[in-house]
Tab-separated table of C-alpha atoms in Angstrom:
chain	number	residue	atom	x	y	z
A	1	UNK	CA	4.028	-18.189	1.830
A	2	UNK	CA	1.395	-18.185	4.478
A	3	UNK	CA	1.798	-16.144	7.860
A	4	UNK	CA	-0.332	-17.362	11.159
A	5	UNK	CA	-0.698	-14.509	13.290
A	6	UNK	CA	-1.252	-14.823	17.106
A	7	UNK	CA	0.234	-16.240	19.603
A	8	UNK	CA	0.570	-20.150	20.109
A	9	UNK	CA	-1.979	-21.462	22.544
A	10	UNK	CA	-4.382	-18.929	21.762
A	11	UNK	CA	-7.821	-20.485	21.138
A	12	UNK	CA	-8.578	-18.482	18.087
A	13	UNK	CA	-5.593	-19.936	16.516
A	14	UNK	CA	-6.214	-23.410	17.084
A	15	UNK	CA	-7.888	-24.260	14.171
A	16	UNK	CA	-5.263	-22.985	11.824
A	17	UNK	CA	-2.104	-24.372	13.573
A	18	UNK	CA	-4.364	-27.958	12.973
A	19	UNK	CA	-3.936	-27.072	9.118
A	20	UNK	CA	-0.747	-26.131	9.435
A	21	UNK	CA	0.052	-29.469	10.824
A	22	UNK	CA	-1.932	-31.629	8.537
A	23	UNK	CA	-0.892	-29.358	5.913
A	24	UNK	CA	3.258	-30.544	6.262
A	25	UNK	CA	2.437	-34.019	5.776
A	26	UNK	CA	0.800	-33.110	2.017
A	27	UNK	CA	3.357	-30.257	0.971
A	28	UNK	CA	6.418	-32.904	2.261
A	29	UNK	CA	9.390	-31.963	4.108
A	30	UNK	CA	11.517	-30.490	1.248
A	31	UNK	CA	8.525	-27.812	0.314
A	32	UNK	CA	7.801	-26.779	3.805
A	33	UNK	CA	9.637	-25.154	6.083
A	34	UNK	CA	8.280	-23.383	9.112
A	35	UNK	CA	9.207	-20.291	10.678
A	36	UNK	CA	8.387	-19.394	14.503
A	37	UNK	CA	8.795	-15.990	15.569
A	38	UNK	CA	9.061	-14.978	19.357
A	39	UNK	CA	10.227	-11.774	21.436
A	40	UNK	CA	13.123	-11.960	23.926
A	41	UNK	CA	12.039	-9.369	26.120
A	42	UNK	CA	14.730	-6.968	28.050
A	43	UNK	CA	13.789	-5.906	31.625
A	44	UNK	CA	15.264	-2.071	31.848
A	45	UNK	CA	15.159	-2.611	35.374
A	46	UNK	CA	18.399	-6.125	34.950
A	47	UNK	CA	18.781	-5.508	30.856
A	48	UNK	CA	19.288	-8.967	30.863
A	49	UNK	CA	17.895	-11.071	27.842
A	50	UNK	CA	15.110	-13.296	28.845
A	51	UNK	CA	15.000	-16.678	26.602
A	52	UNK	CA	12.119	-18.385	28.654
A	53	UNK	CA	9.249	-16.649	26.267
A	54	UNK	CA	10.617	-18.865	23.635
A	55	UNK	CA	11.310	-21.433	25.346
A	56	UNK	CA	7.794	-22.081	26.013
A	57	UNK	CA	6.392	-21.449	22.902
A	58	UNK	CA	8.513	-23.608	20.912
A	59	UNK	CA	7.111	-26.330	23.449
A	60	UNK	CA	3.442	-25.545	22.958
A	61	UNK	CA	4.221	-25.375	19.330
A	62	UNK	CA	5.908	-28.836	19.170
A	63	UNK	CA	2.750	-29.974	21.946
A	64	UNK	CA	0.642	-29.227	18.197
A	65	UNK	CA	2.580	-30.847	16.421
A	66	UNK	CA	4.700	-28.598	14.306
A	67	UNK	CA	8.454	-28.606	14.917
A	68	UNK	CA	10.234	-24.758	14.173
A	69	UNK	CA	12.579	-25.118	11.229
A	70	UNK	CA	14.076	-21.535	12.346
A	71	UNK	CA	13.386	-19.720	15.266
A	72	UNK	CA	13.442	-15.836	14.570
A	73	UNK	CA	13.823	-13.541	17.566
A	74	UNK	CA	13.306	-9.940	18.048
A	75	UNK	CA	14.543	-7.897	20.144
A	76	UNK	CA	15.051	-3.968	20.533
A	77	UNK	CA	18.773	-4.467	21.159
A	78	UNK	CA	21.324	-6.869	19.207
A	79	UNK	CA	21.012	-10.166	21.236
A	80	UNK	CA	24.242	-12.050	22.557
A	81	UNK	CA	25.528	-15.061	21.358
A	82	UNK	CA	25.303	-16.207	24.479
A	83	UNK	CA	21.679	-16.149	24.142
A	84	UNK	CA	21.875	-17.432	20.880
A	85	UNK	CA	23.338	-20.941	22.005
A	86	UNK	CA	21.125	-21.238	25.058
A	87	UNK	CA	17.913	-20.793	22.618
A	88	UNK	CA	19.721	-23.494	20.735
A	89	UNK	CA	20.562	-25.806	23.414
A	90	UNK	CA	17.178	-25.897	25.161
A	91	UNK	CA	14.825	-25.361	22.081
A	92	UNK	CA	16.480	-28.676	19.903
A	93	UNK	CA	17.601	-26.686	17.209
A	94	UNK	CA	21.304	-25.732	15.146
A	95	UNK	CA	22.672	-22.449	16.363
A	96	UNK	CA	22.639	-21.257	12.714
A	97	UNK	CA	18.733	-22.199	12.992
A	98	UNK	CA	18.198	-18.866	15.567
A	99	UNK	CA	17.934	-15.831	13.510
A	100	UNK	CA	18.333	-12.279	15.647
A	101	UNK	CA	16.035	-9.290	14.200
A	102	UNK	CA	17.043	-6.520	16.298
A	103	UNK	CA	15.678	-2.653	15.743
A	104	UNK	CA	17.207	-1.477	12.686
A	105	UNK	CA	17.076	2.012	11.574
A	106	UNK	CA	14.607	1.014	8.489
A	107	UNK	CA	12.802	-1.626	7.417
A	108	UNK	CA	15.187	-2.219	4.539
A	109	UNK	CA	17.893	-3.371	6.647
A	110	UNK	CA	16.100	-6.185	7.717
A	111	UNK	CA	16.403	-8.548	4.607
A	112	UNK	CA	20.212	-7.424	4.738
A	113	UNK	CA	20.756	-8.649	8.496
A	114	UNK	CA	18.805	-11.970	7.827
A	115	UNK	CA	21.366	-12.298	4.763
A	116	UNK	CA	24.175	-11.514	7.347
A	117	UNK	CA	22.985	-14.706	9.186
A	118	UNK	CA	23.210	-16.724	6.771
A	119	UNK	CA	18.820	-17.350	6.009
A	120	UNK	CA	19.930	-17.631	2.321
A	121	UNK	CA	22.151	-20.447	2.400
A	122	UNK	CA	19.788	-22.169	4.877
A	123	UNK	CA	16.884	-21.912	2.874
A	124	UNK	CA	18.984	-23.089	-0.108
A	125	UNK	CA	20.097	-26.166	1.494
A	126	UNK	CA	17.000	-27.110	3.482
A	127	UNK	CA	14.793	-26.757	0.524
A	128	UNK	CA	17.653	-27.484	-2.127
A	129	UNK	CA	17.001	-24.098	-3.697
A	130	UNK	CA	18.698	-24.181	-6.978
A	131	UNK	CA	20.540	-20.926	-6.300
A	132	UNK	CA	24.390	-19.226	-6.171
A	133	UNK	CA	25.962	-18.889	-3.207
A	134	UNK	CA	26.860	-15.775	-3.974
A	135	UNK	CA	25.058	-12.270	-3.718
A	136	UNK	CA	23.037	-11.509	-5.769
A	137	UNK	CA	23.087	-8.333	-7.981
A	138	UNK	CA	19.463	-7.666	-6.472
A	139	UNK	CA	20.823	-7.613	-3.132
A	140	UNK	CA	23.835	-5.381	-4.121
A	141	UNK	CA	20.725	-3.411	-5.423
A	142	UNK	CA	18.605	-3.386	-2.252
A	143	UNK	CA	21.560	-2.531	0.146
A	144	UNK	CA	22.579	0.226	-1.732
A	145	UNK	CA	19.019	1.378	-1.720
A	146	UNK	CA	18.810	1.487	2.049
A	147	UNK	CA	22.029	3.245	2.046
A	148	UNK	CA	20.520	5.860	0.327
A	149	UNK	CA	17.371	5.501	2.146
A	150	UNK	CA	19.465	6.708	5.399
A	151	UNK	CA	21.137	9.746	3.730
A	152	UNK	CA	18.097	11.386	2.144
A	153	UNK	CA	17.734	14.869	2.686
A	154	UNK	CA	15.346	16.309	0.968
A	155	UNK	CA	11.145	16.004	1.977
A	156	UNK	CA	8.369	15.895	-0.181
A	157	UNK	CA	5.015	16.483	1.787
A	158	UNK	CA	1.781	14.403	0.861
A	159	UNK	CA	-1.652	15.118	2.649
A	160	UNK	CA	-3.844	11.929	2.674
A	161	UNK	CA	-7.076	12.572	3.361
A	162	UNK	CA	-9.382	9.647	4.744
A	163	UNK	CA	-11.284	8.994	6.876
A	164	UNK	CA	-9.550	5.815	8.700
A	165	UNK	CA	-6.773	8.152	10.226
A	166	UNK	CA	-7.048	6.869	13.328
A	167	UNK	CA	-5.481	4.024	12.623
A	168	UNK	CA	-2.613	3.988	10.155
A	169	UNK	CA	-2.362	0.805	9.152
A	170	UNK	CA	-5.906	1.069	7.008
A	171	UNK	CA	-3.632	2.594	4.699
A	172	UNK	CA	-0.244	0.380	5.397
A	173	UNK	CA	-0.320	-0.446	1.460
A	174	UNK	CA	-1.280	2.936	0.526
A	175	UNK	CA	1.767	4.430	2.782
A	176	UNK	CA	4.514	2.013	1.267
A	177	UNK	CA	3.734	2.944	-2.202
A	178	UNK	CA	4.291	6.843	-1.091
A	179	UNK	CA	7.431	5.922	0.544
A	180	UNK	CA	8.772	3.667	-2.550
A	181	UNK	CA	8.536	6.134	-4.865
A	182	UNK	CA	9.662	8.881	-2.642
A	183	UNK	CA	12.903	6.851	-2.299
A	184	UNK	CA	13.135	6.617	-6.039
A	185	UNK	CA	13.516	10.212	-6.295
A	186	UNK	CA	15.403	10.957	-3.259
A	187	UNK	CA	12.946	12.461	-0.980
A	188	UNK	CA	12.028	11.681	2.524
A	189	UNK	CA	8.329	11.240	2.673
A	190	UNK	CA	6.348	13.430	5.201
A	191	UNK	CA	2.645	11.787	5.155
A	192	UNK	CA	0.221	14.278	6.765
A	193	UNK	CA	-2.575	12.087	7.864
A	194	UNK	CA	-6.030	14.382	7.975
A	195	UNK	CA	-9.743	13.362	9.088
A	196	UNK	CA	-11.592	14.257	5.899
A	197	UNK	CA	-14.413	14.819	8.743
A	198	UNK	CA	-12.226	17.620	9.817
A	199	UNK	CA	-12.433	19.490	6.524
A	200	UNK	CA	-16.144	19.795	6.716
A	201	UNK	CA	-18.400	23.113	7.846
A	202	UNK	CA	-19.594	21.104	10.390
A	203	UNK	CA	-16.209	20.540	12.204
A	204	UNK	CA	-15.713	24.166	11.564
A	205	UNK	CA	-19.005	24.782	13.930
A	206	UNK	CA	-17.889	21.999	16.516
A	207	UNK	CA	-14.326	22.554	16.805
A	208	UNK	CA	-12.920	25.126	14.781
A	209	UNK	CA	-9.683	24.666	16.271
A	210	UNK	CA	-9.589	21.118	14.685
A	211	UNK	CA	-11.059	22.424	11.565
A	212	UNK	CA	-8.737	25.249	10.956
A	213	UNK	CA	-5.381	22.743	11.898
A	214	UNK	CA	-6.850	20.373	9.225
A	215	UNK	CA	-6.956	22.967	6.587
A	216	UNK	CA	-3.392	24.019	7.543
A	217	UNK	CA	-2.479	20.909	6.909
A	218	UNK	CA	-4.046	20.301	3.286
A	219	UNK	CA	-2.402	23.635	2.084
A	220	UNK	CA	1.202	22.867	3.281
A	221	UNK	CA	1.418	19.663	1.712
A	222	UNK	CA	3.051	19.402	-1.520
A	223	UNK	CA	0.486	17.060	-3.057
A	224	UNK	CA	-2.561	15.410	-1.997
A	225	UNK	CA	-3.968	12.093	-1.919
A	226	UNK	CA	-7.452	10.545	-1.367
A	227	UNK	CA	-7.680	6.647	-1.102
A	228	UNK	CA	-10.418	4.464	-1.535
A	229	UNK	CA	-13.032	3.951	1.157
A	230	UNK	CA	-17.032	3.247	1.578
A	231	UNK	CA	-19.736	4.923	3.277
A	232	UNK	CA	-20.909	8.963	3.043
A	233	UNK	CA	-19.151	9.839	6.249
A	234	UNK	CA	-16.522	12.156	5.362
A	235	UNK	CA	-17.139	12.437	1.841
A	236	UNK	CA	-18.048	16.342	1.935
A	237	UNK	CA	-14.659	16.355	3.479
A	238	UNK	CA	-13.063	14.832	0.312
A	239	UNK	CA	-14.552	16.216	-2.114
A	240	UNK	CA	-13.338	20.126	0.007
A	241	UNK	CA	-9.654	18.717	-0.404
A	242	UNK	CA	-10.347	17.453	-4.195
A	243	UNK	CA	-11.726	21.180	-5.308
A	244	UNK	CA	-8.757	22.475	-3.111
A	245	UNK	CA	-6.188	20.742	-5.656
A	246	UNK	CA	-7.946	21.191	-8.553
A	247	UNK	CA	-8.314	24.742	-8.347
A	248	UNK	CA	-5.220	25.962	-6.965
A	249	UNK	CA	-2.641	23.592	-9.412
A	250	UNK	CA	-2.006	21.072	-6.328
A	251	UNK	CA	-1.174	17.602	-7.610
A	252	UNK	CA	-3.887	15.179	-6.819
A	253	UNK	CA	-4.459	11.477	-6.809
A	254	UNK	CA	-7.444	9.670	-6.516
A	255	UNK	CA	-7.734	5.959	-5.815
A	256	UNK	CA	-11.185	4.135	-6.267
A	257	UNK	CA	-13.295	6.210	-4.217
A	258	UNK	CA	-10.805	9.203	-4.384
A	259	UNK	CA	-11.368	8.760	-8.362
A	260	UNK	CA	-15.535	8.564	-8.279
A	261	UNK	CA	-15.429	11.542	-5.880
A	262	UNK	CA	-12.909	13.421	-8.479
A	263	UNK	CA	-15.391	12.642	-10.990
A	264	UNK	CA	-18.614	14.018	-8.681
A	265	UNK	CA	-16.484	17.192	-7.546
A	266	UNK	CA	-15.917	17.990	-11.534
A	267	UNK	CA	-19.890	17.874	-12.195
A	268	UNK	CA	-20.408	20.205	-9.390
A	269	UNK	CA	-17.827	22.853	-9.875
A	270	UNK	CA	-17.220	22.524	-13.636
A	271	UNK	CA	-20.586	21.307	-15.472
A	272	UNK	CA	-22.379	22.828	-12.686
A	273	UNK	CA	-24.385	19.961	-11.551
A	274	UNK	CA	-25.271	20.934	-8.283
A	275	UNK	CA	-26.751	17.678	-6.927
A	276	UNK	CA	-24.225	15.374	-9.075
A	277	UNK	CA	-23.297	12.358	-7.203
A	278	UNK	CA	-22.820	8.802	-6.530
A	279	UNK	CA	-25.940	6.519	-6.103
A	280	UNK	CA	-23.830	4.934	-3.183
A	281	UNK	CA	-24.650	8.164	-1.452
A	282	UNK	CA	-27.921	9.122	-3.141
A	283	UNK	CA	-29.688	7.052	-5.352
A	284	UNK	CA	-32.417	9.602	-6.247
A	285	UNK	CA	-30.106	12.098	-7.303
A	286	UNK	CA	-30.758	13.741	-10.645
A	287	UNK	CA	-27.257	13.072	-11.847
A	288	UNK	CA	-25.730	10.186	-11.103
A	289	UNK	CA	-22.367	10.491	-12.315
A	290	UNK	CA	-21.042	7.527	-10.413
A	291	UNK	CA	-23.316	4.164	-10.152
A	292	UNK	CA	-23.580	0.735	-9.701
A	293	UNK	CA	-22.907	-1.564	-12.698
A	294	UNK	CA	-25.780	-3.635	-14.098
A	295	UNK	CA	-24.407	-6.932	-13.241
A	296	UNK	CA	-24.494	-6.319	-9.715
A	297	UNK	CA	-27.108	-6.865	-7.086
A	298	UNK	CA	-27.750	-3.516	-5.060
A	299	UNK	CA	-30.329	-5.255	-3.269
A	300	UNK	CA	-27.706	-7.740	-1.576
A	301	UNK	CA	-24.090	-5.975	-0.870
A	302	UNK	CA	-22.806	-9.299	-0.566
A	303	UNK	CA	-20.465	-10.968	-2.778
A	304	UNK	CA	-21.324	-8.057	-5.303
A	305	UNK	CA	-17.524	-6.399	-5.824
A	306	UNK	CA	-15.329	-6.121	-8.907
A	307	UNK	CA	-12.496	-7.995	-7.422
A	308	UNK	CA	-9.266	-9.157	-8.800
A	309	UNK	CA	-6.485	-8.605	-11.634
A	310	UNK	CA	-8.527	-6.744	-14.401
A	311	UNK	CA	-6.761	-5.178	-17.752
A	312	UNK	CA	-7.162	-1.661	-18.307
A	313	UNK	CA	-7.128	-0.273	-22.101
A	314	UNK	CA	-5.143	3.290	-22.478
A	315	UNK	CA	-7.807	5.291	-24.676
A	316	UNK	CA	-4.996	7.931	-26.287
A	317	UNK	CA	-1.287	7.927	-26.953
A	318	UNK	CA	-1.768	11.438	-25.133
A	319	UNK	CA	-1.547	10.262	-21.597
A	320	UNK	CA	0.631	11.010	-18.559
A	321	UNK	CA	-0.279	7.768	-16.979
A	322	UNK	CA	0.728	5.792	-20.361
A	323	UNK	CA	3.705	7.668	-20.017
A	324	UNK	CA	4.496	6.856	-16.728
A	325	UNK	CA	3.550	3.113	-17.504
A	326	UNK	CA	6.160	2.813	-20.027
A	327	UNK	CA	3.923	3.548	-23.020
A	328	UNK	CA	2.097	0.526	-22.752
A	329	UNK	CA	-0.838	-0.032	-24.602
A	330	UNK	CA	-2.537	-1.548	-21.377
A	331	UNK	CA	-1.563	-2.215	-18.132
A	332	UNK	CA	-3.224	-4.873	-15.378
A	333	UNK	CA	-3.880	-3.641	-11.681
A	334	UNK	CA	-6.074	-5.265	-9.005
A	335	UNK	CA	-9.662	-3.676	-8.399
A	336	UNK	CA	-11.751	-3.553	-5.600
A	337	UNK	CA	-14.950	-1.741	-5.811
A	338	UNK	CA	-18.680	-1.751	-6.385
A	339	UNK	CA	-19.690	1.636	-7.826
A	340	UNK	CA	-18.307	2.899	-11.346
A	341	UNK	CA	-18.129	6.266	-13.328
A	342	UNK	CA	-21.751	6.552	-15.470
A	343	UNK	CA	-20.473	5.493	-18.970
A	344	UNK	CA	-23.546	7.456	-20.622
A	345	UNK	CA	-22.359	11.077	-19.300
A	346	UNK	CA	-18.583	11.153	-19.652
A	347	UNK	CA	-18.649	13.002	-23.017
A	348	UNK	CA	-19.951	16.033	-21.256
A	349	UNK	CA	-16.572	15.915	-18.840
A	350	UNK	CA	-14.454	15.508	-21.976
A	351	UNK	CA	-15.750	18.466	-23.585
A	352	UNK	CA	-14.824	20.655	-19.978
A	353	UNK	CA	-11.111	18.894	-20.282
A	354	UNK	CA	-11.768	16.351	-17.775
A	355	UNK	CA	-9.962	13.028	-19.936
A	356	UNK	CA	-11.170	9.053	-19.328
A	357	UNK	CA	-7.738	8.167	-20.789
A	358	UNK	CA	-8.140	4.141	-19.513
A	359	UNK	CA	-11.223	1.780	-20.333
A	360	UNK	CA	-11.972	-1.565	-19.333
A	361	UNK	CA	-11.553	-3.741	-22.333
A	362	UNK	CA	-15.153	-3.066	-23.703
A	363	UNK	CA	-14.635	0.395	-23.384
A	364	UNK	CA	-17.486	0.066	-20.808
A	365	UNK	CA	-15.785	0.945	-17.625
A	366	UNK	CA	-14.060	4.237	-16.701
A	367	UNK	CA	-10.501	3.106	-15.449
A	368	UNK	CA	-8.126	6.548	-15.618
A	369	UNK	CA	-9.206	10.301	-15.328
A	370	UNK	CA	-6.570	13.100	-16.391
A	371	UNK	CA	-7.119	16.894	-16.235
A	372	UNK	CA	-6.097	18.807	-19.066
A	373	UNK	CA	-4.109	22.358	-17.717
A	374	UNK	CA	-3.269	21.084	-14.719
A	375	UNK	CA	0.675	19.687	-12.988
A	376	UNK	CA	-1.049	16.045	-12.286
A	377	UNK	CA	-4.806	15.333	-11.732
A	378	UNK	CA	-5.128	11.915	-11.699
A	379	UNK	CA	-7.487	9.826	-10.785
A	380	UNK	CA	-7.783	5.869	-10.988
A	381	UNK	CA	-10.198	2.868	-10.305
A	382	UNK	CA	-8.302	0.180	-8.989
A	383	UNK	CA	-5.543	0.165	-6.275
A	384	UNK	CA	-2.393	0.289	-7.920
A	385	UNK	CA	-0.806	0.691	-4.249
A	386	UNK	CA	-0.627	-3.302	-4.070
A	387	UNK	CA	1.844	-3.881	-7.176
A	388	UNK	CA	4.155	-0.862	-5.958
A	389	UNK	CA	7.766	-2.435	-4.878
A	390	UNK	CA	10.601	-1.160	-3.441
A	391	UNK	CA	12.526	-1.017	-6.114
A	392	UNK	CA	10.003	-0.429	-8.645
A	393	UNK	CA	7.589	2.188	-7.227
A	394	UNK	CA	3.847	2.001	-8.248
A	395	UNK	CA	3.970	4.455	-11.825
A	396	UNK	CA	0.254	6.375	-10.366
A	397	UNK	CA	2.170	7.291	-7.039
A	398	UNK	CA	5.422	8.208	-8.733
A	399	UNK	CA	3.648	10.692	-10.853
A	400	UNK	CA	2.417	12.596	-7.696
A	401	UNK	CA	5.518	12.167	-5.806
A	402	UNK	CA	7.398	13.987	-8.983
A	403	UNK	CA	4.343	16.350	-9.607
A	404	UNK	CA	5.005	17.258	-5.882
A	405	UNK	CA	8.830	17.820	-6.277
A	406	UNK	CA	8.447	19.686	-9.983
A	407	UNK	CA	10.106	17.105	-11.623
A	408	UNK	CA	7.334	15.202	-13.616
A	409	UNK	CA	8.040	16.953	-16.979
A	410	UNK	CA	12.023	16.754	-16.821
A	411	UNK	CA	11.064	12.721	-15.783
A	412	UNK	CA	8.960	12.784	-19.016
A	413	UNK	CA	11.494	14.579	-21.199
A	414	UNK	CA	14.221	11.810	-20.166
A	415	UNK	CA	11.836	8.700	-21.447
A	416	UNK	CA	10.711	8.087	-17.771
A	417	UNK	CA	14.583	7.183	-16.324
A	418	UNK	CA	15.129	8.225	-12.319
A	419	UNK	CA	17.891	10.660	-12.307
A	420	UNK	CA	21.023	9.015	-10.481
């Protein structure tokens, strides 16, 4: 599946709609089948249904050389059938070829009104799909989900504390695996976004107004969450809302950076290693407890990351997170990051109760932190945001969403099974 963003006739996208066009010709017609979106705009001022918008870009997308196998058109409102058949007439296509996406009330309604129009029998016909024309029990599945998703009552508050707030969608994969498992326990998920800059002494010099709404923030929330990230700005901030939940019993979870700062906060507060930190953010300090690995290059940031799918070993049988991964012996998530936990110092955070309960598969790497005595202090080095589903919520997240709601232990006692 490949998406082209843009709009057709932009410049930028020239070059790509080329290899979409060469690219038909090599996959063949029965293993390609391309998808043009377009907005049919609604004046307020006639709220009448304007078809010309695409109109004109299904011509300068055939002018390319790619002819739209479906046409997909949103819309805030449900769109006529009148407009329907005149999209037909004067773009070449089948009526059943236009697909309407109005505004739904959640995003899981959307694969149940392209179902409505009939996408799956389309796609099984035009790409002789070797599927049943009936439902599917997934889809019985899904559209009782987003029933349910509609007639939740009950809120579970999560703090995330980064320092991309601005701009939401930094942590689009980060907010879906909140709301999935949120769903799965039937809560509503209220995600406080908060400027880890805010948390700092400094802000509380600048602006104490900011600083003070910040902290009012952090302490409301039901659990708190710090993502992955690069760069020292904000990280005083972090590490402020990481002693916050580890001191006063607020379940935590830390994602790559969120993990390594987890890590640094626990050498300063508990082992008393007042300059601990990571040699991303001070590579003279006198206890690195987070550094870079020796096969990478710190002299050239390029091309230097632990990327990909990489399998993480649980250490003890004694483990929430094994627990909440089914009782696996390991589990694979993707990583992304280019400073690790020191492997030569983390006996002296076992012996304060601060658990590596995951390890690469030398036993090299640091993968999973748990804190003895506490509701759920987690932390973990790769992003297990990106595997979380729908359906089958991301097992790190879950944890903190039941941690949040005090149902973690009654989870556990039932063998890990959702309560209906």
């Amino acid at each position: 599946l490949f998406q082209l963003g843009g709009t057709i006739g932009d410049i930028e996208g020239m070059p790509f709609v080329e290899a979409f066009r060469q690219f038909q010709f090599k996959a063949k017609r029965e293993n390609f089948c391309n998808i043009h979106v377009s907005l049919v705009p609604q004046p307020n001022a006639t709220g009448e249904q304007k078809t010309k918008p695409t109109q004109n870009s299904v011509r300068a997308l055939r002018g390319l050389g790619l002819s739209p196998d479906l046409i997909v058109c949103r819309s805030a409102k449900p769109i006529e059938m009148a407009v329907k058949e005149k999209i037909s007439m004067f773009c070449h296509v089948e009526p059943e070829q236009v697909i309407f996406i109005h505004d739904v009330s959640s995003t899981y309604r959307v694969p149940i009104l392209l179902e409505e129009q009939g996408i799956i029998k389309y796609f099984k016909q035009r790409l002789n799909l070797p599927i049943d024309d009936q439902p599917s029990d997934l889809l019985m599945k899904w559209k009782k989900m987003a029933d349910r998703y509609e007639r939740l009552l009950k809120v579970c508050s999560i703090a995330l504390v980064g320092k991309y707030t601005k701009l939401s969608d930094c942590y689009a994969s980060v907010f879906k695996a909140l709301e999935h498992s949120a769903l799965a326990i039937n809560h509503k998920l209220d995600l406080m976004y908060i400027d880890s800059t805010e948390l700092e002494h400094s802000t509380e010099v600048e602006n104490s107004v900011k600083y003070h709404q910040a902290w009012h923030k952090l302490c409301k929330a039901d659990g708190i969450l710090v993502p992955g990230g690069f760069g020292i700005r904000g990280t005083e901030g972090k590490l402020q809302a990481i002693s916050w939940a580890r001191t006063k019993k607020k379940p935590f979870l830390g994602v790559c950076l969120g993990m390594q700062l987890a890590v640094v906060e626990f050498a300063r507060n508990c082992l008393n290693w007042k300059d601990a930190n990571s040699t991303e953010f001070d590579p003279d300090t006198k206890n690195p407890v987070v550094i870079d690995m020796p096969e990478h290059n710190p002299g050239d940031m390029g091309g230097t990351m632990r990327l990909g799918k990489r399998r993480t070993v649980f250490k003890t049988q004694n483990s929430v997170l094994r627990k909440l991964y089914g009782d696996e012996m390991f589990v694979e998530e993707r990583h992304r990051h280019r400073y690790e936990v020191n492997p030569e110092l983390t006996h002296c955070f076992e012996e304060k109760g601060l658990k590596f309960v995951g390890h690469d598969t030398e036993g090299n790497r640091m993968e999973m932190i748990e804190l003895e005595n506490h509701p759920y202090f987690v932390g973990v080095q790769f992003h297990p945001e990106f595997s979380s589903r729908p359906m089958k919520p991301s097992p790190p997240y879950l944890g903190l969403l039941l941690a949040a709601t005090g149902t973690l232990n009654a989870y556990l006692q039932r063998g890990c099974k959702l309560s209906p």
